[in-house]
Tab-separated table of C-alpha atoms and ligand atoms in Angstrom:
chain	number	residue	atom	x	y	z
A	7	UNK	CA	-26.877	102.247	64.982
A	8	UNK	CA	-26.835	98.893	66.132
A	9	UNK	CA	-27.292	98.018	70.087
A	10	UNK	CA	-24.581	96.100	71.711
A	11	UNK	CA	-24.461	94.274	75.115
A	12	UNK	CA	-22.006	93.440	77.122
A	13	UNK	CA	-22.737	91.513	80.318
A	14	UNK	CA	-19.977	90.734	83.002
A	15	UNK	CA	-18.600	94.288	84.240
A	16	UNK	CA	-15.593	92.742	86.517
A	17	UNK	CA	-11.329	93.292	85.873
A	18	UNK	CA	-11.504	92.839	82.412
A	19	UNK	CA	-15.053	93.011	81.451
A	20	UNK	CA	-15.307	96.487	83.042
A	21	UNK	CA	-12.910	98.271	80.962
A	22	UNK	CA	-13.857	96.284	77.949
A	23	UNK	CA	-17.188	97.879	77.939
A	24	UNK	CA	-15.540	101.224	78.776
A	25	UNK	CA	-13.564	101.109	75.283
A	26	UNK	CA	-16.688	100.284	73.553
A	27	UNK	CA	-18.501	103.385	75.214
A	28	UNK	CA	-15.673	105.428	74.277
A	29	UNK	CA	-15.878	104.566	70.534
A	30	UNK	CA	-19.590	105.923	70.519
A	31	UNK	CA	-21.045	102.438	70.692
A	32	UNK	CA	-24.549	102.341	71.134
A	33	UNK	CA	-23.928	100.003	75.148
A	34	UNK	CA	-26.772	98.471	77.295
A	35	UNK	CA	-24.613	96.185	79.911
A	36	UNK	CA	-25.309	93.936	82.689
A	37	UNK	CA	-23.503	92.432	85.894
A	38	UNK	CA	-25.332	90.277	88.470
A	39	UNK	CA	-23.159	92.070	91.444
A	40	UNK	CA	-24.921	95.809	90.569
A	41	UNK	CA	-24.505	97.485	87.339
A	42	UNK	CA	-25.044	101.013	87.495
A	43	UNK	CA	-21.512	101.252	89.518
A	44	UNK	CA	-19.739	99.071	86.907
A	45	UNK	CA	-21.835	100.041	83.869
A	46	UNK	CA	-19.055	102.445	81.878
A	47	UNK	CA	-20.028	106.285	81.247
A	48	UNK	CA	-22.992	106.547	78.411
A	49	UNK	CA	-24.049	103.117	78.680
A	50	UNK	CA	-27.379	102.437	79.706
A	51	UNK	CA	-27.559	99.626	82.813
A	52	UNK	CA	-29.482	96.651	82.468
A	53	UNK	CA	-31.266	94.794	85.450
A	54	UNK	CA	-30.917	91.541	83.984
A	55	UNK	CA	-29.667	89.336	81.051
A	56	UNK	CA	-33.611	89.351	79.350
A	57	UNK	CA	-33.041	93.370	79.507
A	58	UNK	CA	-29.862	93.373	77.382
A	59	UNK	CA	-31.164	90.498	75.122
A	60	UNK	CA	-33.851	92.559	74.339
A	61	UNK	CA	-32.240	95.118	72.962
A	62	UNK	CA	-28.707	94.253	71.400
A	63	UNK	CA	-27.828	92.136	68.128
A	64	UNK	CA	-24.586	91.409	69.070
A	65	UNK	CA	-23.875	90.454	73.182
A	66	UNK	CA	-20.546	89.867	74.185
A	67	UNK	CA	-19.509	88.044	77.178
A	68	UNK	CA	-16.654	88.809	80.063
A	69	UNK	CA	-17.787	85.772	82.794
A	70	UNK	CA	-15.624	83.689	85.570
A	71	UNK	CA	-16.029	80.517	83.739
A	72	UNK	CA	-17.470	77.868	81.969
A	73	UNK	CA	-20.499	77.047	84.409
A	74	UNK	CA	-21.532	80.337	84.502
A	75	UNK	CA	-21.275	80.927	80.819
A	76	UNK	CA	-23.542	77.762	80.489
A	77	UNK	CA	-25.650	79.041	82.589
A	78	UNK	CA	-25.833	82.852	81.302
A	79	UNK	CA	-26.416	81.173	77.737
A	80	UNK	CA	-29.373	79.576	78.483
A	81	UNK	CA	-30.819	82.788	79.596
A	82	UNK	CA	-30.046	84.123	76.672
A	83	UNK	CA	-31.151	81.253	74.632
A	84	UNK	CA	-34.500	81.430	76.607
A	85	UNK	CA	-35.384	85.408	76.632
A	86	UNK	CA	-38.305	86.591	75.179
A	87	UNK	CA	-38.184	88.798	73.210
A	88	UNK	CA	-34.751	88.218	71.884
A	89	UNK	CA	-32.594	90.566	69.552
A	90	UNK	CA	-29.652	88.871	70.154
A	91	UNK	CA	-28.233	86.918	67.471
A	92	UNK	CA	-24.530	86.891	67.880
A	93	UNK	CA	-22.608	86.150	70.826
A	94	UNK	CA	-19.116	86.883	72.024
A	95	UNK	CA	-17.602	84.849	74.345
A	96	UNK	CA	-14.326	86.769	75.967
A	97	UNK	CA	-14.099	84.687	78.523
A	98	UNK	CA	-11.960	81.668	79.033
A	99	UNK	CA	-13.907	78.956	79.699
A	100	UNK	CA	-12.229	75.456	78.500
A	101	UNK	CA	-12.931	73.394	75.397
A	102	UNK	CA	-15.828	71.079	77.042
A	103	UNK	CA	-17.694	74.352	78.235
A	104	UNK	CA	-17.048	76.167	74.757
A	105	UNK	CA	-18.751	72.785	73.133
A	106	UNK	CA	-21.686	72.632	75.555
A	107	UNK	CA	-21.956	76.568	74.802
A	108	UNK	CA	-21.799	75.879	70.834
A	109	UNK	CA	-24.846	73.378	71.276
A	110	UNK	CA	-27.179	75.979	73.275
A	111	UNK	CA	-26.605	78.529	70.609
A	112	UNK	CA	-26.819	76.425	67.665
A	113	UNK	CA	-29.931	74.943	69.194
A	114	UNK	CA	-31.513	78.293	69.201
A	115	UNK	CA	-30.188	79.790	65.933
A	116	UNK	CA	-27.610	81.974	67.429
A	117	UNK	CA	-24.765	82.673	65.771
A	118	UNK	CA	-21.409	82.137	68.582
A	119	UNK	CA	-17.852	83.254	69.057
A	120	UNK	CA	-15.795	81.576	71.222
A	121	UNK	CA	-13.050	84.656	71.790
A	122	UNK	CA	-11.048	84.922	74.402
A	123	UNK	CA	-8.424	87.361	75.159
A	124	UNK	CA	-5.061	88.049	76.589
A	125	UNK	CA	-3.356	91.310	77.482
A	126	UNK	CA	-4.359	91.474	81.160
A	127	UNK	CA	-6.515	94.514	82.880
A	128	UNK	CA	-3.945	96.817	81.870
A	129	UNK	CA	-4.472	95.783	78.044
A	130	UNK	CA	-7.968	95.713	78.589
A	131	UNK	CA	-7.767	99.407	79.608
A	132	UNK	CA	-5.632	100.746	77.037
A	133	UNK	CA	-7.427	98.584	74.462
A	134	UNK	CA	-3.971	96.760	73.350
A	135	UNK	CA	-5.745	92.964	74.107
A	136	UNK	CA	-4.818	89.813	71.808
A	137	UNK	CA	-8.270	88.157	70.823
A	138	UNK	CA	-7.848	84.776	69.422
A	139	UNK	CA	-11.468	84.114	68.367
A	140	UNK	CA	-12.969	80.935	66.554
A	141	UNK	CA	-16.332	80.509	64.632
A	142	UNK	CA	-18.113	81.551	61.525
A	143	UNK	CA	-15.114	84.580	59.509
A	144	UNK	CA	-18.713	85.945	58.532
A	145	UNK	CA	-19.398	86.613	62.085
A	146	UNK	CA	-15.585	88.012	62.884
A	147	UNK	CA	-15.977	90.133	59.857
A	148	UNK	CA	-19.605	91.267	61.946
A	149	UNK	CA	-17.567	92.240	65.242
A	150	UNK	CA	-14.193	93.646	63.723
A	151	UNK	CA	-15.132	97.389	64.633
A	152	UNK	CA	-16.410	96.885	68.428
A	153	UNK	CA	-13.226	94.329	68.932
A	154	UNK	CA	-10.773	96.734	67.120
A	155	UNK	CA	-11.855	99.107	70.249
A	156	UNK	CA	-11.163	96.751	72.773
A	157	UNK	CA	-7.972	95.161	71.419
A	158	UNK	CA	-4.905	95.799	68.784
A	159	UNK	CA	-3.994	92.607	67.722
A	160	UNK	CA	-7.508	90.360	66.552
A	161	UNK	CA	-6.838	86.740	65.332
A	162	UNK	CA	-9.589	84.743	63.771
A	163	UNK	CA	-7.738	81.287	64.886
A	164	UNK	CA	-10.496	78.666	63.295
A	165	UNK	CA	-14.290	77.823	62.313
A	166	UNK	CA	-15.149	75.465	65.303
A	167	UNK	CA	-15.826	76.925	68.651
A	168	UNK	CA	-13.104	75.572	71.109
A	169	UNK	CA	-10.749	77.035	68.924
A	170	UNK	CA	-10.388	79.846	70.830
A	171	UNK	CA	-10.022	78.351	73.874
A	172	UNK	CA	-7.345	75.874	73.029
A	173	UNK	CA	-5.314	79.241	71.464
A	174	UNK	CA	-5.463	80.884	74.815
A	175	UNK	CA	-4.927	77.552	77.361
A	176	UNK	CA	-2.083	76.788	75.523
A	177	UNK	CA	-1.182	80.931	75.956
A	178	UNK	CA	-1.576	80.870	79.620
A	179	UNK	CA	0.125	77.523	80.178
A	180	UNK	CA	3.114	79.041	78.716
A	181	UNK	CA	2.625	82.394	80.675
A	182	UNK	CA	2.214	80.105	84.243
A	183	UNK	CA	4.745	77.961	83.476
A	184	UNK	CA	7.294	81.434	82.641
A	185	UNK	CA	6.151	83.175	86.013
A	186	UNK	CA	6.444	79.395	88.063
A	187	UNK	CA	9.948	78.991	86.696
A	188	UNK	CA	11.411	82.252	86.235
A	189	UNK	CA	10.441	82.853	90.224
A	190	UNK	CA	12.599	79.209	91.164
A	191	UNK	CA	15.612	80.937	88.912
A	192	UNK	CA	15.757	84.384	90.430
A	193	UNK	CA	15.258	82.532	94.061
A	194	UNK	CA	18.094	80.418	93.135
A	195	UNK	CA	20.157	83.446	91.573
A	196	UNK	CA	19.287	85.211	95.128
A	197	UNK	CA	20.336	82.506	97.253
A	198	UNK	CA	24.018	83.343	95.716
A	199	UNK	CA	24.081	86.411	96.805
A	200	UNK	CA	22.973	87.865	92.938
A	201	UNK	CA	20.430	91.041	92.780
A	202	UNK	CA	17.050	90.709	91.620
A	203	UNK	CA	17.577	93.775	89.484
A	204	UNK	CA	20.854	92.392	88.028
A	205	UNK	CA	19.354	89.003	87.231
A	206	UNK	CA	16.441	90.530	85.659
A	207	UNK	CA	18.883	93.262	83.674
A	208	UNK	CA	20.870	90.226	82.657
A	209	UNK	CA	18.028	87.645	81.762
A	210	UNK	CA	16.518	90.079	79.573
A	211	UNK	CA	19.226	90.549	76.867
A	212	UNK	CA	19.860	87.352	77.334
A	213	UNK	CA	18.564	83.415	76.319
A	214	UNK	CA	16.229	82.841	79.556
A	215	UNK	CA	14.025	86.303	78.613
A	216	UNK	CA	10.652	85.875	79.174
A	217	UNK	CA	6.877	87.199	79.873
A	218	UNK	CA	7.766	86.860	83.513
A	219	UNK	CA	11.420	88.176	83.697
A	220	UNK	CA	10.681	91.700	81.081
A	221	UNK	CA	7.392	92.429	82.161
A	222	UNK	CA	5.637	90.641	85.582
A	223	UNK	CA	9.004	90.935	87.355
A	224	UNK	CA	10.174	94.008	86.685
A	225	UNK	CA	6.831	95.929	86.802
A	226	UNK	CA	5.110	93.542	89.612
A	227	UNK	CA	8.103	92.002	91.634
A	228	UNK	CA	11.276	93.690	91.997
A	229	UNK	CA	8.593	96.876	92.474
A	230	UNK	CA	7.361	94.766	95.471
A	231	UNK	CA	3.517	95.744	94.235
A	232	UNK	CA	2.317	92.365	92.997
A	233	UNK	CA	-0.438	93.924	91.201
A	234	UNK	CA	-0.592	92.574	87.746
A	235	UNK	CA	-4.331	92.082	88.114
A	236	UNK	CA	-4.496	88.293	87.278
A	237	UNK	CA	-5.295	86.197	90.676
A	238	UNK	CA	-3.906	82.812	91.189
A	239	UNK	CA	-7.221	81.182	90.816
A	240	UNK	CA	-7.524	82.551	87.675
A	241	UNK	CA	-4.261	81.146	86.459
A	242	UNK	CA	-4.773	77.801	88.267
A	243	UNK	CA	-8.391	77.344	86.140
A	244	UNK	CA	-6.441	77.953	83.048
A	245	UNK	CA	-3.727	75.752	84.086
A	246	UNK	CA	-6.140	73.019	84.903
A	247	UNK	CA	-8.202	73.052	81.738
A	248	UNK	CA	-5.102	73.173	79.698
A	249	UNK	CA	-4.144	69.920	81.290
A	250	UNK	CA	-7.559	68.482	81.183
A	251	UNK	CA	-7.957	69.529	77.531
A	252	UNK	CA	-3.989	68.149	76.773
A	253	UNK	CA	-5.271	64.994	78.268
A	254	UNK	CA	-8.618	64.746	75.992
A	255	UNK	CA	-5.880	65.179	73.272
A	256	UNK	CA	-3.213	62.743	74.306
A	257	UNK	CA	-0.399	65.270	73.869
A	258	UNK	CA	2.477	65.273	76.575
A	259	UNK	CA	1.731	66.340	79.646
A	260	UNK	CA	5.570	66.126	81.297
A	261	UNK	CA	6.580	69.447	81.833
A	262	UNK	CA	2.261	70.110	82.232
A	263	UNK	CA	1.771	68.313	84.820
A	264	UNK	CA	4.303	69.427	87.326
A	265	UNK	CA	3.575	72.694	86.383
A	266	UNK	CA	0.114	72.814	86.809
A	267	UNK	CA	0.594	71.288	90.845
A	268	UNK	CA	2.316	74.009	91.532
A	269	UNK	CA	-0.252	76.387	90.466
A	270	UNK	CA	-3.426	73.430	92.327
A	271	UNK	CA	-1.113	73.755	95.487
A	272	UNK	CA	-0.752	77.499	95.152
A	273	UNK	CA	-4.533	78.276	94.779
A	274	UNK	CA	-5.468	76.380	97.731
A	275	UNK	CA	-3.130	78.551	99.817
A	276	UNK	CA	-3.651	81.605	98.377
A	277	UNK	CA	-6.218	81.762	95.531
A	278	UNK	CA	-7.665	85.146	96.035
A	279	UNK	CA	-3.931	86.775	95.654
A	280	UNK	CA	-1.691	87.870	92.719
A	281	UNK	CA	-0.390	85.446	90.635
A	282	UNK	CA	3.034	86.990	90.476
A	283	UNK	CA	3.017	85.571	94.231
A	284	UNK	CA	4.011	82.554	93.146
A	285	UNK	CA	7.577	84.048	93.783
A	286	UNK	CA	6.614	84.461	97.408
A	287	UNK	CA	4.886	80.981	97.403
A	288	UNK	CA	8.289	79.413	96.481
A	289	UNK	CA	10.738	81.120	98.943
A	290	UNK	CA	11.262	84.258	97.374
A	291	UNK	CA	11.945	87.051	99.642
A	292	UNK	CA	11.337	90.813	98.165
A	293	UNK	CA	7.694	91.468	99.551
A	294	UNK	CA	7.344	88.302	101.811
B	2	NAD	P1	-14.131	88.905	87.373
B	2	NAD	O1	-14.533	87.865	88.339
B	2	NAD	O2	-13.437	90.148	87.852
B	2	NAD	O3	-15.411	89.390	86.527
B	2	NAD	C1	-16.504	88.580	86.207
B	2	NAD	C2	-17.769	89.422	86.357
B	2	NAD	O4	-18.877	88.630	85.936
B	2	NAD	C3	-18.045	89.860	87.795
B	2	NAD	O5	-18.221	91.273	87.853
B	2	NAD	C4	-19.319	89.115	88.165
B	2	NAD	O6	-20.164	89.834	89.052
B	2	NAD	C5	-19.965	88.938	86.797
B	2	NAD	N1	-20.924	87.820	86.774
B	2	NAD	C6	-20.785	86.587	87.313
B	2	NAD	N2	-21.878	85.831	87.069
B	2	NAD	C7	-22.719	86.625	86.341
B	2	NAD	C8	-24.020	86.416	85.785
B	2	NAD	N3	-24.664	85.238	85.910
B	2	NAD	N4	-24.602	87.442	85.102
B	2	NAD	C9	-23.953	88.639	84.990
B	2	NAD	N5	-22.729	88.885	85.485
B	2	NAD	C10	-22.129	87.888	86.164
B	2	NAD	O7	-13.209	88.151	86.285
B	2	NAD	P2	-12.215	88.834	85.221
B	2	NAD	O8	-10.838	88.866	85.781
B	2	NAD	O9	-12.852	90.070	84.673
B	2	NAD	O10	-12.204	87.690	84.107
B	2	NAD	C11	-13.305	87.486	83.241
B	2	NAD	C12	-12.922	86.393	82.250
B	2	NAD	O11	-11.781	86.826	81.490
B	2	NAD	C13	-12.511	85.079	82.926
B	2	NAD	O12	-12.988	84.018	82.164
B	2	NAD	C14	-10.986	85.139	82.940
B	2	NAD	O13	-10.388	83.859	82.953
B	2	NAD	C15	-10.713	85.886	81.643
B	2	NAD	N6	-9.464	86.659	81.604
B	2	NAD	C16	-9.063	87.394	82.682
B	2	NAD	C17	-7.874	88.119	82.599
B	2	NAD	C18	-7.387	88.962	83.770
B	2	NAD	O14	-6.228	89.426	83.717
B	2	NAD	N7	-8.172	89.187	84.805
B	2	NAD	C19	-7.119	88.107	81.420
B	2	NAD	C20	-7.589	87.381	80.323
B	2	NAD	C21	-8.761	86.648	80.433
């Protein structure tokens, strides 16, 4: 049986590698902050990147961002001896970074996927994920069983690595922009003397129904937990290489830019916190 790695054991990376142990995957996984008390029952814990690259064909990827992507793929590029000669790339990293990833790979002869995911740590654990994935369909066709046990819904979205990443900024920006207005519209709704829970009944047979009013607000909000796993750093680095990449294309940027302020302002307040703050951030009561 092929040997599979899996380096970056944090929210989503974690339970990644836990589906893939589950299936009976052969798993050797690494995470610079200690392994053994991330690495997922039946895996066998790596003490560095050269370890796993060693051993596995395949290696996929769950890292903060582009920089340390770059970085982690010139280890792998460099290890000797190397196995590895497909990687996975969950992470989201940006369009520049998945280019500057592309080249170290392709200067080393190893095959890349740029393929990250949505779905949150709660879709990572039940193994319901999105992955919108670009590169060679030979090397899709490679990963469909391992990615079939960490997600439900697999999309091979183009043939240039980038792809991927332009699939889920465009994703997120949609999913920031939801939470950022759909917490100004219940604060408004409040301010007249409406329920949250009636607003959120109403908006969600309704028009204005959204990511943020069926699921974040009702599970994370009106709950008064705030614990949908995503921090508001996270979601300002997406927002900002959304509008960085918008702006390498020359698309509009009205209803971007505004947006994505609100999410700069919010992560230098608060960038270790919740996203689904953002209701706090802009007046909202419930939890303040
Ligand atoms: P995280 O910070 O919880 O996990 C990253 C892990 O990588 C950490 O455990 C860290 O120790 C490890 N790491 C960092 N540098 C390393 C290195 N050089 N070698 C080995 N391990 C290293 O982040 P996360 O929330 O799991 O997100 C991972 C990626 O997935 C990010 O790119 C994020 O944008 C994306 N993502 C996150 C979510 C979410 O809901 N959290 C959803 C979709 C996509």
């Amino acid at each position: 049986m092929e040997t599979i790695g899996f380096v970056g054991l944090g929210a989503m990376g974690k339970p990644m590698a836990g589906r893939l142990a589950q299936a009976g995957l052969k798993l050797i996984v690494h995470d610079k902050a200690g392994t053994a008390e991330r690495a997922p029952a039946g895996a066998r814990a790596a003490g560095s990147v050269g370890e796993v690259v060693a051993d596995a064909e395949t290696l996929f990827l769950s890292l903060p961002d582009g920089k340390v992507v770059e970085a982690v793929a010139r280890a792998i590029a460099a290890a000797k001896p190397r196995k590895t000669n497909l990687v996975v790339d969950l992470s989201t990293i940006g369009l520049e970074a998945a280019g500057k990833t592309a080249a170290i790979f392709s200067g080393a002869g190893i095959a890349y996927l740029d393929a990250p995911v949505s779905g949150g740590v709660a879709g990572a654990s039940k193994g319901t994920l999105a992955v919108m994935a670009a590169g060679s369909k030979a090397d899709f066709a490679r990963v469909e069983a391992p990615l079939k046990a960490m997600a439900k819904n697999l999309f091979h979205v183009g043939e240039t690595p980038g792809q991927g990443q332009a699939m889920k900024l465009l994703n997120n920006f949609l999913s920031a922009t939801a939470m950022a207005a759909t917490s100004e519209a219940v604060i408004f709704g409040e301010s007249q003397g409406l329920d949250m829970g009636t607003i959120l009944s109403v908006l969600n047979v309704s028009t204005g129904q959204n990511t943020a009013s069926s699921d974040k607000f009702v599970n994370r909000i009106l709950t008064g937990t705030f614990n949908a796993g995503f921090t508001v750093h996270l979601m300002a680095k997406d927002v900002g290489l959304y509008r960085n990449a918008v702006e390498g294309a020359g698309t509009a940027a009205k209803v971007g830019e505004p947006v994505s302020a609100v999410w700069r302002e919010l992560d230098d307040k608060m960038g270790a916190e919740d996203f689904t703050r953002v209701y706090t951030h802009l007046g909202g009561k419930r939890g303040a």
